[in-house]
Amino acid sequence: MTVTNLVKVASISAGTVLLAVAIPLLSKLPSTSLTSFIDEFPTQDYSFTAPLKLFRAKPPEDTPFICDVLHTYKTELVSVDPLIIYIHNLISPSEITSLLRTAEPLFAPSAVTKNGRQQKTSDRTSSSAGLPRNDPAVMCVLNRGRNFLGTMVRDGWDEMGPPQLVRYSTGQRFNVHHDWFDTSRWATDGTSRTWNRLASFFAILQDNCTGGETHFPYAKGIFPQSPWGETPWRGGLEEQIQRGKEEPKPLWREHENGGLAFRPVAGNAIFWINLHPNGTGDERTNHAGLPLLDGLKTAMNIWPRQYYRDS
Ligand SMILES: *[C@@H]1O[C@H](CO)[C@@H](O)[C@H](O)[C@H]1NC(C)=O
Ligand SMILES: *[C@@H]1O[C@H](CO)[C@@H](O)[C@H](O)[C@H]1NC(C)=O
């Protein structure tokens, strides 16, 4: 991210300046990896504490957003090792509307950290927006993610990081990268701890595009996805005839260069675990945002943080 962009984002709300300036100092050691990754966004932010508390707080008067705590989604296992789970309907249409409304003025050209430096590169040509965790729709979705993670997240120790939206338009892409940091980051809460991105939720908010699949070159499926995507097979001759006329549209497919490629579908998400149990990054979760041939794709990155005692 350039200085101008940093200032632009920071000036949207006072109080972010300190955080923004501190960002380059956060990494413990310069990364030497050639694989790029997405850095944290300088944005106004609040800590995400116990989930129950969040729903006692009423959303601000000026927003009609109400979190549907009964929202349901469906999960489908894609790969066991590394763990990749496809989530149908993780984010509802009203949540998408609200998230986009918050994010719209915050979009700026995306940067990556490569060779230990934040930079804009031709590897990543999208735009990004950091979302504050105190936004009602953000809280709602983060809380859902936290519940999904179950016992992988220790309340009061780990946390849901602030989410980032990313937007691709025609021709834009993000070459192969990983979401974890090569070297864990220092905590900014004064405790002598470090953290890394345990897992990733990559949820699609806008899918009006052709192309723009998310490609995991090293992932292997257990079994091919239903060629008819969302619609499960019920059996029977009539259905077979009907489906014979339809163009198959699986949610993910085996990519011609190996690995799996996921089609963007609004509301749905891919979830995967970034770190090995010993805390090092799992290279098999490297992935790319394939170029958009046409249209617009907006997605939400949610990165739960696992914390470590500094040793
Ligand atoms: C961490 O675990 C992974 C997977 O088992 C292994 O490949 C890697 O060498 C380990 N790294 C360290 C530093 O122990
Ligand atoms: C979807 O994208 C096409 C082509 O870019 C555009 O013409 C159309 O207006 C878009 N539709 C919506 C609902 O955004």
mmCIF file of C-alpha atoms and ligand atoms in Angstrom:
data_model
loop_
_atom_site.group_PDB
_atom_site.id
_atom_site.type_symbol
_atom_site.label_atom_id
_atom_site.label_comp_id
_atom_site.label_asym_id
_atom_site.label_seq_id
_atom_site.Cartn_x
_atom_site.Cartn_y
_atom_site.Cartn_z
ATOM 1 C CA MET A 1 0.000 0.000 0.000
ATOM 2 C CA THR A 2 1.348 3.410 -0.911
ATOM 3 C CA VAL A 3 1.643 6.208 1.615
ATOM 4 C CA THR A 4 -1.141 8.116 -0.104
ATOM 5 C CA ASN A 5 -3.496 5.190 0.209
ATOM 6 C CA LEU A 6 -2.507 4.627 3.782
ATOM 7 C CA VAL A 7 -3.336 8.223 4.584
ATOM 8 C CA LYS A 8 -6.570 8.016 2.645
ATOM 9 C CA VAL A 9 -7.749 4.997 4.616
ATOM 10 C CA ALA A 10 -6.416 6.336 7.886
ATOM 11 C CA SER A 11 -8.063 9.704 7.516
ATOM 12 C CA ILE A 12 -11.494 8.165 7.173
ATOM 13 C CA SER A 13 -11.582 7.926 10.923
ATOM 14 C CA ALA A 14 -9.361 9.562 13.474
ATOM 15 C CA GLY A 15 -7.667 7.124 15.787
ATOM 16 C CA THR A 16 -6.495 4.824 13.058
ATOM 17 C CA VAL A 17 -3.328 6.780 12.406
ATOM 18 C CA LEU A 18 -1.385 5.198 15.249
ATOM 19 C CA LEU A 19 -2.324 1.741 14.114
ATOM 20 C CA ALA A 20 -1.490 2.525 10.504
ATOM 21 C CA VAL A 21 1.951 3.816 11.385
ATOM 22 C CA ALA A 22 2.611 0.831 13.607
ATOM 23 C CA ILE A 23 1.795 -1.727 10.898
ATOM 24 C CA PRO A 24 5.240 -1.963 9.274
ATOM 25 C CA LEU A 25 6.829 -2.512 12.688
ATOM 26 C CA LEU A 26 4.617 -5.426 13.596
ATOM 27 C CA SER A 27 6.476 -8.242 11.931
ATOM 28 C CA LYS A 28 8.957 -9.866 14.206
ATOM 29 C CA LEU A 29 11.498 -10.586 11.497
ATOM 30 C CA PRO A 30 11.503 -9.684 7.825
ATOM 31 C CA SER A 31 9.970 -12.441 5.780
ATOM 32 C CA THR A 32 12.252 -14.000 3.216
ATOM 33 C CA SER A 33 9.624 -16.078 1.486
ATOM 34 C CA LEU A 34 9.125 -15.491 -2.217
ATOM 35 C CA THR A 35 5.465 -16.296 -1.825
ATOM 36 C CA SER A 36 3.469 -13.161 -1.282
ATOM 37 C CA PHE A 37 0.699 -12.774 1.255
ATOM 38 C CA ILE A 38 -1.881 -10.201 2.242
ATOM 39 C CA ASP A 39 -0.951 -7.926 5.100
ATOM 40 C CA GLU A 40 -3.248 -6.636 7.801
ATOM 41 C CA PHE A 41 -5.224 -3.558 6.862
ATOM 42 C CA PRO A 42 -4.849 -0.277 8.733
ATOM 43 C CA THR A 43 -8.403 0.310 9.793
ATOM 44 C CA GLN A 44 -10.395 1.484 12.757
ATOM 45 C CA ASP A 45 -10.922 -1.600 14.828
ATOM 46 C CA TYR A 46 -12.158 -2.881 18.145
ATOM 47 C CA SER A 47 -11.342 -6.117 19.844
ATOM 48 C CA PHE A 48 -13.726 -8.971 19.313
ATOM 49 C CA THR A 49 -14.512 -10.341 22.750
ATOM 50 C CA ALA A 50 -16.991 -12.867 24.121
ATOM 51 C CA PRO A 51 -19.630 -13.669 21.479
ATOM 52 C CA LEU A 52 -22.653 -13.403 23.795
ATOM 53 C CA LYS A 53 -21.897 -9.811 24.699
ATOM 54 C CA LEU A 54 -22.205 -8.764 21.093
ATOM 55 C CA PHE A 55 -25.882 -9.504 20.857
ATOM 56 C CA ARG A 56 -26.762 -7.637 23.989
ATOM 57 C CA ALA A 57 -25.467 -4.483 22.327
ATOM 58 C CA LYS A 58 -28.133 -2.956 20.086
ATOM 59 C CA PRO A 59 -27.034 -1.964 16.593
ATOM 60 C CA PRO A 60 -26.734 1.826 16.121
ATOM 61 C CA GLU A 61 -30.010 3.650 15.288
ATOM 62 C CA ASP A 62 -28.935 4.665 11.806
ATOM 63 C CA THR A 63 -28.622 1.121 10.542
ATOM 64 C CA PRO A 64 -31.546 -1.197 9.915
ATOM 65 C CA PHE A 65 -29.261 -4.235 10.112
ATOM 66 C CA ILE A 66 -30.387 -6.930 12.544
ATOM 67 C CA CYS A 67 -28.290 -10.040 12.994
ATOM 68 C CA ASP A 68 -30.291 -13.185 12.346
ATOM 69 C CA VAL A 69 -28.924 -15.458 15.059
ATOM 70 C CA LEU A 70 -30.977 -18.336 13.625
ATOM 71 C CA HIS A 71 -29.271 -18.124 10.222
ATOM 72 C CA THR A 72 -28.384 -21.592 8.943
ATOM 73 C CA TYR A 73 -25.724 -22.735 6.506
ATOM 74 C CA LYS A 74 -24.680 -26.100 5.103
ATOM 75 C CA THR A 75 -21.187 -27.543 5.056
ATOM 76 C CA GLU A 76 -19.620 -29.937 2.582
ATOM 77 C CA LEU A 77 -16.231 -31.570 3.124
ATOM 78 C CA VAL A 78 -13.829 -31.064 0.205
ATOM 79 C CA SER A 79 -10.471 -32.257 1.544
ATOM 80 C CA VAL A 80 -9.371 -33.737 4.861
ATOM 81 C CA ASP A 81 -5.635 -33.032 4.713
ATOM 82 C CA PRO A 82 -5.307 -30.099 4.407
ATOM 83 C CA LEU A 83 -8.788 -29.459 5.797
ATOM 84 C CA ILE A 84 -10.966 -27.667 3.249
ATOM 85 C CA ILE A 85 -14.703 -27.242 3.804
ATOM 86 C CA TYR A 86 -17.201 -25.695 1.417
ATOM 87 C CA ILE A 87 -19.876 -23.648 3.202
ATOM 88 C CA HIS A 88 -23.188 -22.985 1.463
ATOM 89 C CA ASN A 89 -25.008 -19.802 2.489
ATOM 90 C CA LEU A 90 -22.516 -18.651 5.130
ATOM 91 C CA ILE A 91 -23.534 -15.027 4.547
ATOM 92 C CA SER A 92 -27.119 -13.913 3.865
ATOM 93 C CA PRO A 93 -28.170 -11.364 1.214
ATOM 94 C CA SER A 94 -29.005 -8.714 3.857
ATOM 95 C CA GLU A 95 -25.606 -9.228 5.489
ATOM 96 C CA ILE A 96 -23.945 -8.826 2.089
ATOM 97 C CA THR A 97 -25.827 -5.563 1.484
ATOM 98 C CA SER A 98 -24.793 -4.202 4.855
ATOM 99 C CA LEU A 99 -21.137 -5.296 4.558
ATOM 100 C CA LEU A 100 -20.856 -3.713 1.114
ATOM 101 C CA ARG A 101 -22.412 -0.472 2.336
ATOM 102 C CA THR A 102 -19.789 -0.209 5.073
ATOM 103 C CA ALA A 103 -16.929 -1.193 2.796
ATOM 104 C CA GLU A 104 -17.769 0.828 -0.328
ATOM 105 C CA PRO A 105 -15.945 4.078 0.664
ATOM 106 C CA LEU A 106 -12.956 2.129 2.001
ATOM 107 C CA PHE A 107 -11.810 0.312 -1.153
ATOM 108 C CA ALA A 108 -8.212 1.068 -2.198
ATOM 109 C CA PRO A 109 -5.701 -0.753 -4.447
ATOM 110 C CA SER A 110 -4.610 -4.044 -2.846
ATOM 111 C CA ALA A 111 -1.071 -4.502 -1.619
ATOM 112 C CA VAL A 112 0.852 -7.649 -0.696
ATOM 113 C CA THR A 113 3.802 -8.291 1.554
ATOM 114 C CA LYS A 114 6.631 -9.837 -0.398
ATOM 115 C CA ASN A 115 10.213 -10.286 0.728
ATOM 116 C CA GLY A 116 9.225 -8.665 4.007
ATOM 117 C CA ARG A 117 7.862 -5.460 2.446
ATOM 118 C CA GLN A 118 4.370 -4.146 1.892
ATOM 119 C CA GLN A 119 4.123 -3.387 -1.774
ATOM 120 C CA LYS A 120 1.792 -3.097 -4.702
ATOM 121 C CA THR A 121 2.784 -5.661 -7.281
ATOM 122 C CA SER A 122 1.528 -6.991 -10.571
ATOM 123 C CA ASP A 123 0.866 -10.222 -8.632
ATOM 124 C CA ARG A 124 -2.208 -8.612 -7.151
ATOM 125 C CA THR A 125 -4.305 -6.147 -9.120
ATOM 126 C CA SER A 126 -7.494 -6.047 -7.074
ATOM 127 C CA SER A 127 -8.736 -3.464 -4.571
ATOM 128 C CA SER A 128 -9.302 -4.087 -0.863
ATOM 129 C CA ALA A 129 -11.156 -2.649 2.118
ATOM 130 C CA GLY A 130 -10.515 -3.340 5.792
ATOM 131 C CA LEU A 131 -13.694 -3.657 7.861
ATOM 132 C CA PRO A 132 -14.028 -2.512 11.480
ATOM 133 C CA ARG A 133 -15.056 -5.250 13.884
ATOM 134 C CA ASN A 134 -17.612 -3.019 15.617
ATOM 135 C CA ASP A 135 -19.881 -2.858 12.562
ATOM 136 C CA PRO A 136 -23.110 -4.810 13.313
ATOM 137 C CA ALA A 137 -22.981 -6.943 10.158
ATOM 138 C CA VAL A 138 -19.273 -7.611 10.645
ATOM 139 C CA MET A 139 -19.900 -8.666 14.270
ATOM 140 C CA CYS A 140 -22.726 -10.898 13.145
ATOM 141 C CA VAL A 141 -20.621 -12.705 10.543
ATOM 142 C CA LEU A 142 -17.515 -12.901 12.752
ATOM 143 C CA ASN A 143 -19.565 -14.410 15.527
ATOM 144 C CA ARG A 144 -20.882 -17.048 13.135
ATOM 145 C CA GLY A 145 -17.304 -17.810 12.087
ATOM 146 C CA ARG A 146 -16.211 -18.017 15.694
ATOM 147 C CA ASN A 147 -18.967 -20.536 16.453
ATOM 148 C CA PHE A 148 -18.020 -22.566 13.386
ATOM 149 C CA LEU A 149 -14.446 -22.844 14.724
ATOM 150 C CA GLY A 150 -15.637 -24.402 17.988
ATOM 151 C CA THR A 151 -12.786 -25.552 20.179
ATOM 152 C CA MET A 152 -10.109 -24.417 17.718
ATOM 153 C CA VAL A 153 -10.451 -20.911 19.162
ATOM 154 C CA ARG A 154 -9.754 -20.247 22.839
ATOM 155 C CA ASP A 155 -11.964 -17.347 23.980
ATOM 156 C CA GLY A 156 -9.973 -14.766 25.863
ATOM 157 C CA TRP A 157 -6.762 -15.948 24.185
ATOM 158 C CA ASP A 158 -7.277 -16.262 20.400
ATOM 159 C CA GLU A 159 -9.493 -13.898 18.389
ATOM 160 C CA MET A 160 -11.247 -13.311 15.114
ATOM 161 C CA GLY A 161 -9.085 -10.831 13.188
ATOM 162 C CA PRO A 162 -10.620 -7.818 11.408
ATOM 163 C CA PRO A 163 -11.967 -8.939 8.022
ATOM 164 C CA GLN A 164 -10.832 -7.645 4.642
ATOM 165 C CA LEU A 165 -12.929 -7.331 1.522
ATOM 166 C CA VAL A 166 -11.292 -7.789 -1.847
ATOM 167 C CA ARG A 167 -12.759 -6.764 -5.200
ATOM 168 C CA TYR A 168 -11.732 -7.919 -8.654
ATOM 169 C CA SER A 169 -12.920 -6.467 -11.950
ATOM 170 C CA THR A 170 -12.210 -7.536 -15.540
ATOM 171 C CA GLY A 171 -8.642 -8.808 -15.967
ATOM 172 C CA GLN A 172 -7.751 -8.542 -12.289
ATOM 173 C CA ARG A 173 -6.216 -11.444 -10.395
ATOM 174 C CA PHE A 174 -4.082 -12.511 -7.466
ATOM 175 C CA ASN A 175 -1.253 -14.924 -8.214
ATOM 176 C CA VAL A 176 -0.502 -17.896 -5.964
ATOM 177 C CA HIS A 177 -0.032 -16.798 -2.357
ATOM 178 C CA HIS A 178 -0.749 -18.003 1.165
ATOM 179 C CA ASP A 179 -2.750 -16.386 3.945
ATOM 180 C CA TRP A 180 -0.445 -17.269 6.861
ATOM 181 C CA PHE A 181 2.625 -15.225 7.787
ATOM 182 C CA ASP A 182 6.074 -16.783 7.439
ATOM 183 C CA THR A 183 6.909 -15.343 10.857
ATOM 184 C CA SER A 184 4.193 -14.815 13.444
ATOM 185 C CA ARG A 185 3.316 -11.228 14.335
ATOM 186 C CA TRP A 186 3.691 -9.449 17.645
ATOM 187 C CA ALA A 187 0.465 -8.860 19.557
ATOM 188 C CA THR A 188 -0.490 -5.191 19.807
ATOM 189 C CA ASP A 189 -2.286 -5.522 23.161
ATOM 190 C CA GLY A 190 0.844 -5.125 25.275
ATOM 191 C CA THR A 191 1.057 -8.840 26.034
ATOM 192 C CA SER A 192 4.254 -10.555 25.022
ATOM 193 C CA ARG A 193 2.562 -12.834 22.517
ATOM 194 C CA THR A 194 2.716 -13.502 18.790
ATOM 195 C CA TRP A 195 -0.030 -14.625 16.458
ATOM 196 C CA ASN A 196 -0.639 -16.097 13.025
ATOM 197 C CA ARG A 197 -3.642 -16.748 10.803
ATOM 198 C CA LEU A 198 -4.853 -20.152 11.885
ATOM 199 C CA ALA A 199 -7.486 -20.544 9.193
ATOM 200 C CA SER A 200 -9.245 -18.660 6.398
ATOM 201 C CA PHE A 201 -12.854 -18.124 5.442
ATOM 202 C CA PHE A 202 -13.079 -16.836 1.875
ATOM 203 C CA ALA A 203 -16.707 -15.816 1.354
ATOM 204 C CA ILE A 204 -18.056 -14.473 -1.931
ATOM 205 C CA LEU A 205 -20.256 -11.368 -1.642
ATOM 206 C CA GLN A 206 -20.669 -10.462 -5.330
ATOM 207 C CA ASP A 207 -20.350 -13.005 -8.126
ATOM 208 C CA ASN A 208 -21.478 -11.160 -11.228
ATOM 209 C CA CYS A 209 -18.520 -12.352 -13.284
ATOM 210 C CA THR A 210 -17.102 -14.942 -15.614
ATOM 211 C CA GLY A 211 -13.827 -16.536 -14.558
ATOM 212 C CA GLY A 212 -12.431 -15.505 -11.190
ATOM 213 C CA GLU A 213 -12.260 -18.975 -9.706
ATOM 214 C CA THR A 214 -10.209 -19.529 -6.551
ATOM 215 C CA HIS A 215 -7.557 -22.093 -7.449
ATOM 216 C CA PHE A 216 -5.768 -24.339 -4.924
ATOM 217 C CA PRO A 217 -3.042 -25.969 -7.057
ATOM 218 C CA TYR A 218 -2.103 -28.526 -4.372
ATOM 219 C CA ALA A 219 -5.572 -29.479 -3.125
ATOM 220 C CA LYS A 220 -7.084 -32.839 -3.964
ATOM 221 C CA GLY A 221 -10.781 -33.541 -3.759
ATOM 222 C CA ILE A 222 -12.125 -36.677 -2.150
ATOM 223 C CA PHE A 223 -14.716 -37.042 -4.896
ATOM 224 C CA PRO A 224 -15.780 -34.692 -7.730
ATOM 225 C CA GLN A 225 -18.433 -32.131 -6.825
ATOM 226 C CA SER A 226 -21.958 -32.719 -8.055
ATOM 227 C CA PRO A 227 -21.995 -31.485 -11.676
ATOM 228 C CA TRP A 228 -25.211 -29.617 -10.871
ATOM 229 C CA GLY A 229 -23.709 -27.620 -8.056
ATOM 230 C CA GLU A 230 -26.265 -26.587 -5.483
ATOM 231 C CA THR A 231 -28.963 -29.034 -6.594
ATOM 232 C CA PRO A 232 -28.567 -32.464 -5.047
ATOM 233 C CA TRP A 233 -29.303 -35.558 -7.086
ATOM 234 C CA ARG A 234 -32.648 -37.079 -6.165
ATOM 235 C CA GLY A 235 -32.673 -39.871 -8.728
ATOM 236 C CA GLY A 236 -35.355 -40.941 -11.150
ATOM 237 C CA LEU A 237 -35.689 -40.993 -14.916
ATOM 238 C CA GLU A 238 -37.390 -37.613 -15.314
ATOM 239 C CA GLU A 239 -34.658 -35.850 -13.422
ATOM 240 C CA GLN A 240 -32.033 -37.657 -15.470
ATOM 241 C CA ILE A 241 -33.625 -36.439 -18.710
ATOM 242 C CA GLN A 242 -33.986 -32.903 -17.396
ATOM 243 C CA ARG A 243 -30.374 -32.791 -16.262
ATOM 244 C CA GLY A 244 -29.204 -34.149 -19.589
ATOM 245 C CA LYS A 245 -30.415 -30.849 -21.091
ATOM 246 C CA GLU A 246 -28.705 -28.648 -18.532
ATOM 247 C CA GLU A 247 -25.171 -27.398 -18.674
ATOM 248 C CA PRO A 248 -23.300 -28.884 -15.711
ATOM 249 C CA LYS A 249 -22.143 -26.170 -13.299
ATOM 250 C CA PRO A 250 -20.273 -27.727 -10.397
ATOM 251 C CA LEU A 251 -19.245 -25.458 -7.511
ATOM 252 C CA TRP A 252 -15.680 -26.676 -7.871
ATOM 253 C CA ARG A 253 -13.781 -28.744 -10.388
ATOM 254 C CA GLU A 254 -10.435 -30.333 -11.002
ATOM 255 C CA HIS A 255 -8.288 -27.679 -12.643
ATOM 256 C CA GLU A 256 -6.462 -28.565 -15.862
ATOM 257 C CA ASN A 257 -3.119 -27.710 -14.231
ATOM 258 C CA GLY A 258 -3.940 -29.775 -11.149
ATOM 259 C CA GLY A 259 -5.652 -28.932 -7.896
ATOM 260 C CA LEU A 260 -9.174 -27.628 -7.372
ATOM 261 C CA ALA A 261 -10.820 -24.476 -8.703
ATOM 262 C CA PHE A 262 -13.866 -23.008 -6.931
ATOM 263 C CA ARG A 263 -16.443 -20.987 -8.832
ATOM 264 C CA PRO A 264 -17.490 -17.754 -7.075
ATOM 265 C CA VAL A 265 -21.070 -18.008 -5.761
ATOM 266 C CA ALA A 266 -22.392 -15.146 -3.627
ATOM 267 C CA GLY A 267 -23.093 -16.122 -0.018
ATOM 268 C CA ASN A 268 -20.971 -19.270 -0.171
ATOM 269 C CA ALA A 269 -17.506 -19.631 1.346
ATOM 270 C CA ILE A 270 -14.422 -21.814 1.302
ATOM 271 C CA PHE A 271 -12.885 -22.558 4.691
ATOM 272 C CA TRP A 272 -9.447 -24.045 5.224
ATOM 273 C CA ILE A 273 -6.808 -24.484 7.926
ATOM 274 C CA ASN A 274 -3.582 -22.591 7.197
ATOM 275 C CA LEU A 275 -1.271 -23.846 9.922
ATOM 276 C CA HIS A 276 0.139 -27.237 10.834
ATOM 277 C CA PRO A 277 -0.403 -28.234 14.483
ATOM 278 C CA ASN A 278 3.181 -27.081 15.217
ATOM 279 C CA GLY A 279 2.273 -23.576 14.023
ATOM 280 C CA THR A 280 4.138 -23.563 10.698
ATOM 281 C CA GLY A 281 2.298 -22.708 7.492
ATOM 282 C CA ASP A 282 0.841 -25.428 5.292
ATOM 283 C CA GLU A 283 2.076 -24.794 1.736
ATOM 284 C CA ARG A 284 -0.680 -26.989 0.394
ATOM 285 C CA THR A 285 -3.130 -24.174 1.170
ATOM 286 C CA ASN A 286 -1.422 -21.856 -1.345
ATOM 287 C CA HIS A 287 -4.058 -20.499 -3.692
ATOM 288 C CA ALA A 288 -4.695 -17.958 -6.423
ATOM 289 C CA GLY A 289 -7.535 -15.690 -7.528
ATOM 290 C CA LEU A 290 -7.761 -16.520 -11.240
ATOM 291 C CA PRO A 291 -8.293 -13.565 -13.616
ATOM 292 C CA LEU A 292 -11.799 -12.253 -14.197
ATOM 293 C CA LEU A 293 -12.786 -12.477 -17.846
ATOM 294 C CA ASP A 294 -15.683 -10.116 -17.258
ATOM 295 C CA GLY A 295 -17.757 -8.510 -14.514
ATOM 296 C CA LEU A 296 -17.133 -8.008 -10.821
ATOM 297 C CA LYS A 297 -16.242 -10.260 -7.899
ATOM 298 C CA THR A 298 -16.167 -9.150 -4.265
ATOM 299 C CA ALA A 299 -15.125 -11.460 -1.453
ATOM 300 C CA MET A 300 -14.614 -11.315 2.295
ATOM 301 C CA ASN A 301 -11.514 -12.702 3.988
ATOM 302 C CA ILE A 302 -11.896 -13.714 7.629
ATOM 303 C CA TRP A 303 -8.698 -14.728 9.366
ATOM 304 C CA PRO A 304 -8.973 -16.130 12.894
ATOM 305 C CA ARG A 305 -5.777 -15.471 14.821
ATOM 306 C CA GLN A 306 -4.036 -18.107 16.881
ATOM 307 C CA TYR A 307 -1.864 -16.645 19.633
ATOM 308 C CA TYR A 308 1.397 -18.002 21.026
ATOM 309 C CA ARG A 309 3.322 -17.270 24.171
ATOM 310 C CA ASP A 310 6.556 -15.661 23.128
ATOM 311 C CA SER A 311 9.441 -17.971 23.909
HETATM 312 C C1 LIG B 1 5.770 -28.737 11.374
HETATM 313 O O1 LIG B 1 4.899 -29.760 10.939
HETATM 314 C C2 LIG B 1 4.919 -30.026 9.538
HETATM 315 C C3 LIG B 1 3.838 -31.056 9.224
HETATM 316 O O2 LIG B 1 3.912 -32.165 10.038
HETATM 317 C C4 LIG B 1 6.329 -30.484 9.128
HETATM 318 O O3 LIG B 1 6.354 -30.715 7.748
HETATM 319 C C5 LIG B 1 7.315 -29.387 9.508
HETATM 320 O O4 LIG B 1 8.621 -29.819 9.204
HETATM 321 C C6 LIG B 1 7.217 -29.033 10.980
HETATM 322 N N1 LIG B 1 8.058 -27.873 11.229
HETATM 323 C C7 LIG B 1 8.752 -27.716 12.354
HETATM 324 C C8 LIG B 1 9.566 -26.477 12.447
HETATM 325 O O5 LIG B 1 8.734 -28.529 13.252
HETATM 326 C C1 LIG B 2 -23.238 -7.872 -14.295
HETATM 327 O O1 LIG B 2 -22.128 -7.666 -15.158
HETATM 328 C C2 LIG B 2 -22.485 -7.310 -16.479
HETATM 329 C C3 LIG B 2 -21.210 -7.298 -17.316
HETATM 330 O O2 LIG B 2 -20.149 -6.730 -16.636
HETATM 331 C C4 LIG B 2 -23.221 -5.975 -16.464
HETATM 332 O O3 LIG B 2 -23.601 -5.626 -17.774
HETATM 333 C C5 LIG B 2 -24.464 -6.128 -15.576
HETATM 334 O O4 LIG B 2 -25.104 -4.869 -15.459
HETATM 335 C C6 LIG B 2 -24.087 -6.620 -14.188
HETATM 336 N N1 LIG B 2 -25.292 -6.907 -13.425
HETATM 337 C C7 LIG B 2 -25.423 -6.572 -12.157
HETATM 338 C C8 LIG B 2 -26.700 -6.981 -11.499
HETATM 339 O O5 LIG B 2 -24.555 -5.977 -11.528
#
